[in-house]
PDB file of C-alpha atoms in Angstrom:
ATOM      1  CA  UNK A  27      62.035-203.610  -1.931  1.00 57.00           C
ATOM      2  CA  UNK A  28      60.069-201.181  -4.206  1.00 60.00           C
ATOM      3  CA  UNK A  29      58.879-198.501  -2.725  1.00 63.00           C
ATOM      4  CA  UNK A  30      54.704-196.784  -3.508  1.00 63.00           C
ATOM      5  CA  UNK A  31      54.907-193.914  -4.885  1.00 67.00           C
ATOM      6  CA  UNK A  32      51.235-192.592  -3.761  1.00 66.00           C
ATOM      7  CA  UNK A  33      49.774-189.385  -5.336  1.00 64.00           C
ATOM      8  CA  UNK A  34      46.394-187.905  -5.190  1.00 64.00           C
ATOM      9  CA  UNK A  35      44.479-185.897  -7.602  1.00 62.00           C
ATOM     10  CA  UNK A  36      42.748-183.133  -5.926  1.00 64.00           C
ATOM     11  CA  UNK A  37      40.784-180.295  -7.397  1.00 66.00           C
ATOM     12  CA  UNK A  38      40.567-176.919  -6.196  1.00 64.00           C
ATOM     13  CA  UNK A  39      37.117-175.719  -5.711  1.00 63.00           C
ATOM     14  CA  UNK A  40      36.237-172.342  -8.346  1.00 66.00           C
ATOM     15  CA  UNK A  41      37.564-169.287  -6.264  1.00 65.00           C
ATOM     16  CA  UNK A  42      34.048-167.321  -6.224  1.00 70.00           C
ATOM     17  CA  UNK A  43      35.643-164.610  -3.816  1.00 67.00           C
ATOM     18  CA  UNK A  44      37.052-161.651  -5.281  1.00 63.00           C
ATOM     19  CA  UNK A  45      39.108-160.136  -2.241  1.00 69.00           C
ATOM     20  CA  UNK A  46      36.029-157.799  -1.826  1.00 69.00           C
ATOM     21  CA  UNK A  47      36.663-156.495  -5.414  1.00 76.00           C
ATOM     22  CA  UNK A  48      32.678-156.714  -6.733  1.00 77.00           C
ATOM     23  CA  UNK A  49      30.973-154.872  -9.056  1.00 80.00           C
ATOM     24  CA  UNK A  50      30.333-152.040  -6.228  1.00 76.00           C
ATOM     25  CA  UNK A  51      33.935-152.020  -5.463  1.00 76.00           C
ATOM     26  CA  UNK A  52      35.744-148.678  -5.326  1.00 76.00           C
ATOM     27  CA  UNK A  53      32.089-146.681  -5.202  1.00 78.00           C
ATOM     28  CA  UNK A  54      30.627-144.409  -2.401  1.00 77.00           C
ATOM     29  CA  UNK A  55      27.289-143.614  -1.540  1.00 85.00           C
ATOM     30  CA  UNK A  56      26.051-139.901  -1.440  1.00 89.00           C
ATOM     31  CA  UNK A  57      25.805-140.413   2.811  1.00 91.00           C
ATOM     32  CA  UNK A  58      29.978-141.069   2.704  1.00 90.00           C
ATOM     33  CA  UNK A  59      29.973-137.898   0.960  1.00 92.00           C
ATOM     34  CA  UNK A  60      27.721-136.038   3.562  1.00 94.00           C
ATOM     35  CA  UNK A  61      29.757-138.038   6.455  1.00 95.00           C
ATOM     36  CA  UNK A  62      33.220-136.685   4.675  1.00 95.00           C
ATOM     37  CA  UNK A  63      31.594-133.208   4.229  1.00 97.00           C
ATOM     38  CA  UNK A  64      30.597-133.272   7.595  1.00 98.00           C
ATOM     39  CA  UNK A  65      34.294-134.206   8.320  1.00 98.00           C
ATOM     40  CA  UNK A  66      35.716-131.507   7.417  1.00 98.00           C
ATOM     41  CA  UNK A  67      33.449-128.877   8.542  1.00 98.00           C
ATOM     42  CA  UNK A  68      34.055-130.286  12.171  1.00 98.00           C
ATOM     43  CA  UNK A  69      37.932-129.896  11.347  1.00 98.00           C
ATOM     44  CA  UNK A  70      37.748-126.402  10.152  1.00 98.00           C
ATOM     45  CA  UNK A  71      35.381-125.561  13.011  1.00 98.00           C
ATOM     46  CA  UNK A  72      38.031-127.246  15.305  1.00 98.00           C
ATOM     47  CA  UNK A  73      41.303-125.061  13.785  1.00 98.00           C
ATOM     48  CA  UNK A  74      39.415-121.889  14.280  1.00 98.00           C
ATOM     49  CA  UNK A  75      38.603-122.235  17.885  1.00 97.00           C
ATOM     50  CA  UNK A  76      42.276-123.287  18.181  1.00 97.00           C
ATOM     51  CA  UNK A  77      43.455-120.266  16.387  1.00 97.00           C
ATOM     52  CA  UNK A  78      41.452-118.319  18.981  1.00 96.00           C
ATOM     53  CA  UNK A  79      42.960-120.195  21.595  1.00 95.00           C
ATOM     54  CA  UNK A  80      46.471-120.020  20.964  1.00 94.00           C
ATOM     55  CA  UNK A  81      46.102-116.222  20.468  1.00 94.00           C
ATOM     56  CA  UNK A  82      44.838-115.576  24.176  1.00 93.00           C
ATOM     57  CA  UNK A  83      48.077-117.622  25.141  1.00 91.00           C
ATOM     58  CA  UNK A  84      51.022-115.817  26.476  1.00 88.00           C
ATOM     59  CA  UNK A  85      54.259-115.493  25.139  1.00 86.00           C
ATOM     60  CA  UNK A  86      56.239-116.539  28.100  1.00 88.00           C
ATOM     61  CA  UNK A  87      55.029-118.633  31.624  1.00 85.00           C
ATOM     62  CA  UNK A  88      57.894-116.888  33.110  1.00 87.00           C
ATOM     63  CA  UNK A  89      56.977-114.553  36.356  1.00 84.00           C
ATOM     64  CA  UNK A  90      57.386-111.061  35.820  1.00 76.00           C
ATOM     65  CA  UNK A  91      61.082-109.907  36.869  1.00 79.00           C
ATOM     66  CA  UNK A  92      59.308-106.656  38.877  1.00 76.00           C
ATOM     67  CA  UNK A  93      56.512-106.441  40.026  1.00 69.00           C
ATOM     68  CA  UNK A  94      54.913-103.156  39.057  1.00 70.00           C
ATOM     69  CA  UNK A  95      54.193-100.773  41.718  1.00 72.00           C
ATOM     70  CA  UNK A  96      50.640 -99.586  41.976  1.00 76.00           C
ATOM     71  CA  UNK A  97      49.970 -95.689  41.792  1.00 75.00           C
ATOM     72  CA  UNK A  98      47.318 -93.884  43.639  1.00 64.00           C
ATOM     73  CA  UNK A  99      47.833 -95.545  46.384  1.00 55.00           C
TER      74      UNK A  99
END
């Protein structure tokens, strides 16, 4: 007994999609730039007020060993 080989022709259809790699691939627009700018304004606003912050905190959470007596009293 003889077996059929079978095969069939088929054609792949012309890949029209780039992987999102157009012409305007790669390029910004001059709001991105205002949107990054803006970015990293907010950021360095942010770092200050945490630089403030971290100042006011104290060096140790500790209690105080004595407490100190009051004078005048």
């Amino acid at each position: 007994m003889a077996l059929a080989e079978t095969t069939t022709a088929t054609t792949t259809p012309a890949n029209t999609d780039q992987g999102g790699q157009g012409e305007d691939f790669g390029k910004s627009t001059p709001v991105g730039f205002v949107v990054l700018i803006l970015f990293f304004v907010a950021v360095a606003f942010l770092i200050r007020s945490m630089t403030k912050h971290l100042k006011r905190v104290p060096a140790s959470f500790d209690p105080p060993d004595e407490p100190t007596p009051k004078t005048g009293e």
